[in-house]
Amino acid sequence: MMTAWVVRRPGPMTTGPLERVRLPVPEPARGEVLIRVEVCAVCRTDLHLAEGDLTPRRPGTVPGHEVVGRVAAQGADAGRFKDGERVGVAWLRAACGRCRYCARGAENLCPYSQYTGWDTDGGYAEYLTAPQDFVYPLPDDQPAAALAPLLCAGIIGYRALVRADVPPGGCLGVYGFGASAHLTTQVALAQGITVHVMTRASEARRLALELGAASAQPVYAAAPEPLDAAILFAPVGDLVPVALAALDRGGTLAVAGIHLTDIPPLVYQDHLFQERTLRSVTANTRADGRALLEFATRHPLRVATVPYELDEADTALSDLAADRVTGAAVLHVNG
């Protein structure tokens, strides 16, 4: 048996949607590995699931999809990893590999895709299983807590940066500055991009400046200069017209989250004319994951983390909901 947390009754964190339980240690199916969890970072997607913004796909799901652990056992036909090898599990758990989206390299759009901690049990537990083909090898010489946020916050931020289509040497606006944004900002800076941060938390603005952002101001403040591109990390639809209006001609706004509150009416002349582009970002591909992890080996990222024990998972999500986390919350599970 193992300790785990499940989403029992989705609702505001003040209503206690998570419940700590004892579950049987899962057995790996064909092509899967069993992973003993070292740490699991806490993602805002977990909060959306717990609070019901993201409709649960099965009752009593264990959330968590930024998992660093060790291979503990292997199912039939699973020989890609050795027992004891350190691996990572991310949001995308599986794709069919046969549909037209998978065929063109867009497995994140696969209609049959599955997601860790949503379709299947995730990393708010001592063990989880995952298909070996969707598991990432990870280095042993780095702290597990620094690796875990890369597996979603890092990956989805990397994809959002690609989708934002920032020109070389361009100017990027970042709206919201949590786990994903603080990593993406560092990737952008390493690429020679100027970054302006708009976020409501004063501690987040301080961190943004420490990391090298050219400016940091309140979230609804005007950007200091016209933006070539912007990424919206905050799940606040009211910020879409704000960010679009801040774009220079030909600029692109990429919306990085899986959930967004309703977008107010847009004014064509103010928000979209002069070839401004609005793009969504949907999940990630394994190629995104490999690219981000390879980038991080060449350009080590400063990963700001706030540690919690597994028994404090509900506290970690409550702190995230109340903007009391600067950087990424990380659950320490085994070791």
Short mmCIF file of C-alpha atoms in Angstrom, two decimals:
data_model
loop_
_atom_site.label_atom_id
_atom_site.label_comp_id
_atom_site.label_asym_id
_atom_site.label_seq_id
_atom_site.Cartn_x
_atom_site.Cartn_y
_atom_site.Cartn_z
CA MET A 1 0.00 0.00 0.00
CA MET A 2 1.06 3.63 -0.51
CA THR A 3 0.07 7.12 0.54
CA ALA A 4 -1.61 9.24 -2.12
CA TRP A 5 -3.90 12.22 -2.56
CA VAL A 6 -7.07 12.06 -4.67
CA VAL A 7 -9.49 14.68 -5.96
CA ARG A 8 -12.61 13.54 -4.16
CA ARG A 9 -14.97 16.52 -4.46
CA PRO A 10 -13.81 19.21 -6.91
CA GLY A 11 -14.34 22.72 -5.55
CA PRO A 12 -12.51 25.72 -4.08
CA MET A 13 -9.51 24.78 -1.99
CA THR A 14 -11.31 26.15 1.06
CA THR A 15 -13.77 23.24 0.70
CA GLY A 16 -11.07 20.56 0.89
CA PRO A 17 -11.32 18.92 -2.56
CA LEU A 18 -8.23 16.75 -1.94
CA GLU A 19 -8.27 13.73 0.34
CA ARG A 20 -5.27 11.78 1.61
CA VAL A 21 -5.80 8.04 1.17
CA ARG A 22 -4.04 4.67 1.15
CA LEU A 23 -4.03 2.91 -2.22
CA PRO A 24 -2.45 -0.29 -3.54
CA VAL A 25 0.88 0.25 -5.28
CA PRO A 26 -0.03 0.06 -8.99
CA GLU A 27 1.32 -2.67 -11.23
CA PRO A 28 2.88 -1.69 -14.58
CA ALA A 29 0.98 -2.89 -17.63
CA ARG A 30 2.60 -3.99 -20.88
CA GLY A 31 5.08 -1.37 -22.03
CA GLU A 32 4.89 0.52 -18.74
CA VAL A 33 7.30 1.15 -15.89
CA LEU A 34 6.56 1.49 -12.20
CA ILE A 35 8.24 4.58 -10.76
CA ARG A 36 9.03 5.30 -7.11
CA VAL A 37 8.41 9.02 -6.82
CA GLU A 38 11.21 11.20 -5.46
CA VAL A 39 9.45 14.54 -5.95
CA CYS A 40 6.44 15.92 -7.78
CA ALA A 41 6.16 19.60 -8.62
CA VAL A 42 2.79 21.28 -8.15
CA CYS A 43 1.26 22.73 -11.32
CA ARG A 44 -1.60 25.19 -11.68
CA THR A 45 -3.28 22.53 -13.82
CA ASP A 46 -3.50 20.42 -10.64
CA LEU A 47 -5.26 23.35 -9.00
CA HIS A 48 -7.69 23.65 -11.94
CA LEU A 49 -8.47 19.93 -11.57
CA ALA A 50 -8.95 20.14 -7.80
CA GLU A 51 -11.18 23.20 -8.02
CA GLY A 52 -13.25 21.89 -10.94
CA ASP A 53 -12.13 24.39 -13.60
CA LEU A 54 -10.82 21.32 -15.42
CA THR A 55 -13.51 18.64 -15.49
CA PRO A 56 -12.25 15.40 -13.88
CA ARG A 57 -12.16 12.50 -16.34
CA ARG A 58 -12.47 9.83 -13.66
CA PRO A 59 -13.45 9.81 -10.00
CA GLY A 60 -10.79 9.84 -7.32
CA THR A 61 -7.88 10.74 -9.60
CA VAL A 62 -4.41 11.23 -8.12
CA PRO A 63 -3.15 14.54 -9.57
CA GLY A 64 0.44 15.47 -10.41
CA HIS A 65 2.40 15.38 -13.66
CA GLU A 66 5.85 16.84 -12.97
CA VAL A 67 7.38 13.69 -11.53
CA VAL A 68 11.00 12.76 -10.88
CA GLY A 69 11.58 9.22 -9.63
CA ARG A 70 13.36 5.91 -10.02
CA VAL A 71 12.28 2.89 -12.03
CA ALA A 72 11.10 0.30 -9.50
CA ALA A 73 9.64 -2.40 -11.78
CA GLN A 74 8.81 -2.99 -15.43
CA GLY A 75 5.87 -4.49 -17.23
CA ALA A 76 6.04 -6.94 -20.10
CA ASP A 77 7.95 -5.64 -23.15
CA ALA A 78 9.32 -2.70 -21.16
CA GLY A 79 13.10 -2.70 -21.38
CA ARG A 80 14.01 0.86 -22.26
CA PHE A 81 15.15 1.71 -18.72
CA LYS A 82 17.05 -0.12 -16.03
CA ASP A 83 15.71 -0.63 -12.53
CA GLY A 84 16.88 2.26 -10.36
CA GLU A 85 17.36 4.63 -13.29
CA ARG A 86 16.17 8.19 -12.70
CA VAL A 87 13.32 9.23 -15.01
CA GLY A 88 10.76 11.97 -15.43
CA VAL A 89 7.04 11.87 -16.17
CA ALA A 90 5.28 14.83 -17.80
CA TRP A 91 1.72 15.90 -18.66
CA LEU A 92 1.39 14.04 -21.99
CA ARG A 93 1.05 10.37 -21.06
CA ALA A 94 0.12 8.78 -24.37
CA ALA A 95 -0.95 9.44 -27.96
CA CYS A 96 -2.29 7.03 -30.55
CA GLY A 97 0.61 7.44 -33.00
CA ARG A 98 -1.72 6.74 -35.94
CA CYS A 99 -4.02 9.74 -36.44
CA ARG A 100 -3.26 12.58 -38.86
CA TYR A 101 -2.08 14.81 -36.02
CA CYS A 102 0.42 12.27 -34.74
CA ALA A 103 1.55 11.62 -38.33
CA ARG A 104 2.55 15.26 -38.75
CA GLY A 105 4.31 15.50 -35.39
CA ALA A 106 1.44 17.18 -33.53
CA GLU A 107 0.79 14.44 -30.98
CA ASN A 108 -0.34 17.12 -28.52
CA LEU A 109 -3.46 17.49 -30.70
CA CYS A 110 -4.18 13.74 -30.87
CA PRO A 111 -7.90 13.14 -30.14
CA TYR A 112 -6.92 9.99 -28.25
CA SER A 113 -4.15 11.55 -26.16
CA GLN A 114 -4.04 10.84 -22.43
CA TYR A 115 -2.64 12.93 -19.61
CA THR A 116 -0.87 12.11 -16.36
CA GLY A 117 -2.90 13.02 -13.30
CA TRP A 118 -6.06 13.52 -15.34
CA ASP A 119 -6.77 10.35 -17.33
CA THR A 120 -4.63 8.22 -15.02
CA ASP A 121 -3.20 8.57 -11.54
CA GLY A 122 -0.28 10.96 -11.21
CA GLY A 123 2.53 11.88 -8.88
CA TYR A 124 0.83 13.01 -5.66
CA ALA A 125 1.67 9.51 -4.46
CA GLU A 126 4.60 7.31 -3.54
CA TYR A 127 4.41 5.39 -6.85
CA LEU A 128 2.90 5.75 -10.30
CA THR A 129 3.06 3.94 -13.63
CA ALA A 130 3.77 5.43 -17.05
CA PRO A 131 4.31 4.17 -20.62
CA GLN A 132 8.06 3.85 -21.14
CA ASP A 133 7.86 5.64 -24.51
CA PHE A 134 6.59 8.81 -22.79
CA VAL A 135 9.12 8.81 -19.95
CA TYR A 136 12.23 11.00 -20.04
CA PRO A 137 15.69 9.91 -18.85
CA LEU A 138 17.04 12.38 -16.29
CA PRO A 139 20.53 13.05 -14.92
CA ASP A 140 21.61 11.83 -11.49
CA ASP A 141 23.83 14.81 -10.75
CA GLN A 142 21.07 17.40 -10.27
CA PRO A 143 18.62 17.84 -7.38
CA ALA A 144 15.29 16.17 -8.08
CA ALA A 145 13.44 19.29 -6.89
CA ALA A 146 15.18 21.40 -9.56
CA LEU A 147 14.34 18.91 -12.32
CA ALA A 148 10.65 18.39 -11.57
CA PRO A 149 9.33 21.84 -12.61
CA LEU A 150 11.04 21.46 -15.98
CA LEU A 151 8.69 18.59 -16.83
CA CYS A 152 5.62 20.79 -17.30
CA ALA A 153 6.29 24.39 -16.31
CA GLY A 154 9.48 24.27 -18.36
CA ILE A 155 8.13 22.28 -21.27
CA ILE A 156 4.88 24.18 -21.75
CA GLY A 157 6.69 27.49 -21.35
CA TYR A 158 9.20 26.41 -24.00
CA ARG A 159 6.36 25.56 -26.39
CA ALA A 160 4.63 28.85 -25.62
CA LEU A 161 7.83 30.73 -26.41
CA VAL A 162 8.08 28.95 -29.77
CA ARG A 163 4.41 29.71 -30.45
CA ALA A 164 4.95 33.38 -29.57
CA ASP A 165 7.31 33.64 -32.55
CA VAL A 166 9.60 36.30 -31.06
CA PRO A 167 11.91 37.75 -33.73
CA PRO A 168 15.67 37.56 -33.09
CA GLY A 169 16.64 40.18 -30.53
CA GLY A 170 12.98 41.03 -30.05
CA CYS A 171 10.94 42.20 -27.09
CA LEU A 172 8.69 39.78 -25.14
CA GLY A 173 5.98 40.59 -22.62
CA VAL A 174 5.25 37.98 -19.93
CA TYR A 175 1.89 38.24 -18.16
CA GLY A 176 1.84 36.34 -14.86
CA PHE A 177 5.05 35.11 -13.26
CA GLY A 178 4.70 31.71 -11.66
CA ALA A 179 6.52 28.41 -12.12
CA SER A 180 6.35 28.34 -15.92
CA ALA A 181 6.98 32.03 -16.52
CA HIS A 182 10.12 32.23 -14.38
CA LEU A 183 11.68 29.39 -16.37
CA THR A 184 10.51 30.66 -19.77
CA THR A 185 11.91 34.10 -19.02
CA GLN A 186 15.35 32.57 -18.52
CA VAL A 187 15.10 30.65 -21.80
CA ALA A 188 14.12 33.85 -23.61
CA LEU A 189 16.95 35.84 -22.02
CA ALA A 190 19.45 33.14 -23.05
CA GLN A 191 18.22 33.61 -26.62
CA GLY A 192 18.96 37.34 -26.53
CA ILE A 193 15.33 38.43 -26.08
CA THR A 194 14.37 41.46 -23.96
CA VAL A 195 11.71 40.51 -21.41
CA HIS A 196 9.17 42.75 -19.65
CA VAL A 197 7.14 41.12 -16.88
CA MET A 198 3.62 42.11 -15.81
CA THR A 199 2.42 40.33 -12.66
CA ARG A 200 0.40 41.18 -9.56
CA ALA A 201 2.65 39.71 -6.84
CA SER A 202 5.45 41.98 -5.61
CA GLU A 203 7.68 38.99 -4.73
CA ALA A 204 7.27 37.68 -8.27
CA ARG A 205 8.27 41.07 -9.68
CA ARG A 206 11.36 41.02 -7.48
CA LEU A 207 12.29 37.54 -8.75
CA ALA A 208 11.75 38.63 -12.37
CA LEU A 209 14.24 41.47 -11.97
CA GLU A 210 16.74 39.18 -10.22
CA LEU A 211 16.56 36.80 -13.19
CA GLY A 212 17.33 39.59 -15.64
CA ALA A 213 13.99 40.93 -16.86
CA ALA A 214 14.30 44.46 -18.24
CA SER A 215 11.30 45.56 -16.17
CA ALA A 216 8.61 44.23 -13.87
CA GLN A 217 5.34 46.04 -13.15
CA PRO A 218 1.76 45.32 -12.00
CA VAL A 219 -0.16 43.02 -14.27
CA TYR A 220 -2.48 45.65 -15.81
CA ALA A 221 0.28 48.24 -16.20
CA ALA A 222 1.30 49.37 -19.67
CA ALA A 223 4.38 47.70 -21.10
CA PRO A 224 7.39 50.06 -21.21
CA GLU A 225 7.68 49.66 -24.99
CA PRO A 226 5.74 48.02 -27.84
CA LEU A 227 6.04 44.23 -27.63
CA ASP A 228 7.07 42.02 -30.53
CA ALA A 229 5.37 39.11 -28.75
CA ALA A 230 3.72 38.21 -25.47
CA ILE A 231 2.88 35.10 -23.47
CA LEU A 232 -0.10 35.00 -21.15
CA PHE A 233 0.57 32.61 -18.26
CA ALA A 234 -2.08 33.95 -15.87
CA PRO A 235 -5.43 32.16 -16.42
CA VAL A 236 -7.23 35.50 -16.66
CA GLY A 237 -9.17 36.21 -19.84
CA ASP A 238 -9.37 39.93 -19.03
CA LEU A 239 -5.66 40.14 -19.81
CA VAL A 240 -6.04 39.00 -23.43
CA PRO A 241 -7.11 42.43 -24.76
CA VAL A 242 -4.53 44.10 -22.50
CA ALA A 243 -1.72 41.98 -23.95
CA LEU A 244 -2.98 42.30 -27.53
CA ALA A 245 -3.12 46.07 -27.23
CA ALA A 246 0.49 46.07 -26.00
CA LEU A 247 1.71 44.29 -29.14
CA ASP A 248 3.53 46.13 -31.88
CA ARG A 249 2.47 45.63 -35.48
CA GLY A 250 2.76 41.98 -36.51
CA GLY A 251 3.09 40.83 -32.89
CA THR A 252 1.86 37.51 -31.50
CA LEU A 253 0.18 36.66 -28.19
CA ALA A 254 0.44 33.02 -27.07
CA VAL A 255 -1.91 31.86 -24.30
CA ALA A 256 -0.07 29.17 -22.35
CA GLY A 257 -2.65 27.79 -19.92
CA ILE A 258 -5.03 24.84 -20.21
CA HIS A 259 -7.76 26.95 -18.58
CA LEU A 260 -8.66 30.60 -19.12
CA THR A 261 -11.55 32.65 -17.77
CA ASP A 262 -13.82 34.20 -20.40
CA ILE A 263 -12.22 36.71 -22.77
CA PRO A 264 -14.08 40.03 -22.97
CA PRO A 265 -15.09 41.38 -26.39
CA LEU A 266 -12.17 42.39 -28.58
CA VAL A 267 -12.09 45.58 -30.66
CA TYR A 268 -10.70 44.74 -34.05
CA GLN A 269 -8.89 48.03 -34.58
CA ASP A 270 -7.31 48.05 -31.12
CA HIS A 271 -6.50 44.37 -30.63
CA LEU A 272 -6.14 42.49 -33.93
CA PHE A 273 -5.61 44.92 -36.78
CA GLN A 274 -2.08 45.44 -38.16
CA GLU A 275 -1.62 41.68 -38.33
CA ARG A 276 -1.55 40.90 -34.62
CA THR A 277 -1.98 37.18 -33.94
CA LEU A 278 -3.68 35.37 -31.04
CA ARG A 279 -2.60 31.75 -30.48
CA SER A 280 -3.43 29.08 -27.95
CA VAL A 281 -0.93 26.52 -26.64
CA THR A 282 -2.18 22.96 -26.19
CA ALA A 283 -0.20 20.50 -24.06
CA ASN A 284 3.19 19.47 -25.44
CA THR A 285 4.91 16.94 -27.64
CA ARG A 286 7.76 14.68 -26.59
CA ALA A 287 9.94 16.68 -28.96
CA ASP A 288 9.18 19.78 -26.87
CA GLY A 289 10.22 17.91 -23.75
CA ARG A 290 13.49 16.71 -25.23
CA ALA A 291 14.27 20.17 -26.61
CA LEU A 292 13.69 21.89 -23.26
CA LEU A 293 15.72 19.33 -21.29
CA GLU A 294 18.58 19.58 -23.79
CA PHE A 295 18.44 23.38 -23.62
CA ALA A 296 18.61 23.23 -19.83
CA THR A 297 21.80 21.16 -19.99
CA ARG A 298 23.46 23.84 -22.16
CA HIS A 299 21.97 26.80 -20.27
CA PRO A 300 21.36 25.80 -16.63
CA LEU A 301 18.18 27.39 -15.35
CA ARG A 302 17.69 28.83 -11.89
CA VAL A 303 14.66 26.93 -10.58
CA ALA A 304 13.02 28.74 -7.67
CA THR A 305 11.23 26.15 -5.52
CA VAL A 306 9.19 26.05 -2.33
CA PRO A 307 9.40 22.63 -0.63
CA TYR A 308 6.47 20.71 0.85
CA GLU A 309 6.15 17.18 2.17
CA LEU A 310 3.72 14.77 0.49
CA ASP A 311 1.45 15.09 3.53
CA GLU A 312 1.18 18.82 2.75
CA ALA A 313 -0.15 18.52 -0.81
CA ASP A 314 -3.41 20.26 0.07
CA THR A 315 -1.47 23.08 1.71
CA ALA A 316 0.73 23.46 -1.37
CA LEU A 317 -2.30 23.80 -3.65
CA SER A 318 -3.96 26.23 -1.23
CA ASP A 319 -0.80 28.35 -1.19
CA LEU A 320 -0.69 28.27 -5.00
CA ALA A 321 -4.33 29.38 -5.18
CA ALA A 322 -3.59 32.29 -2.82
CA ASP A 323 -0.43 33.42 -4.67
CA ARG A 324 1.77 32.47 -1.73
CA VAL A 325 4.22 30.51 -3.91
CA THR A 326 7.09 32.32 -5.63
CA GLY A 327 8.47 29.98 -8.28
CA ALA A 328 7.37 26.33 -8.13
CA ALA A 329 5.98 24.34 -5.22
CA VAL A 330 7.52 20.87 -5.01
CA LEU A 331 6.26 17.86 -3.03
CA HIS A 332 9.06 15.77 -1.51
CA VAL A 333 7.84 12.19 -1.48
CA ASN A 334 10.62 9.56 -1.11
CA GLY A 335 14.10 10.58 -0.07
#
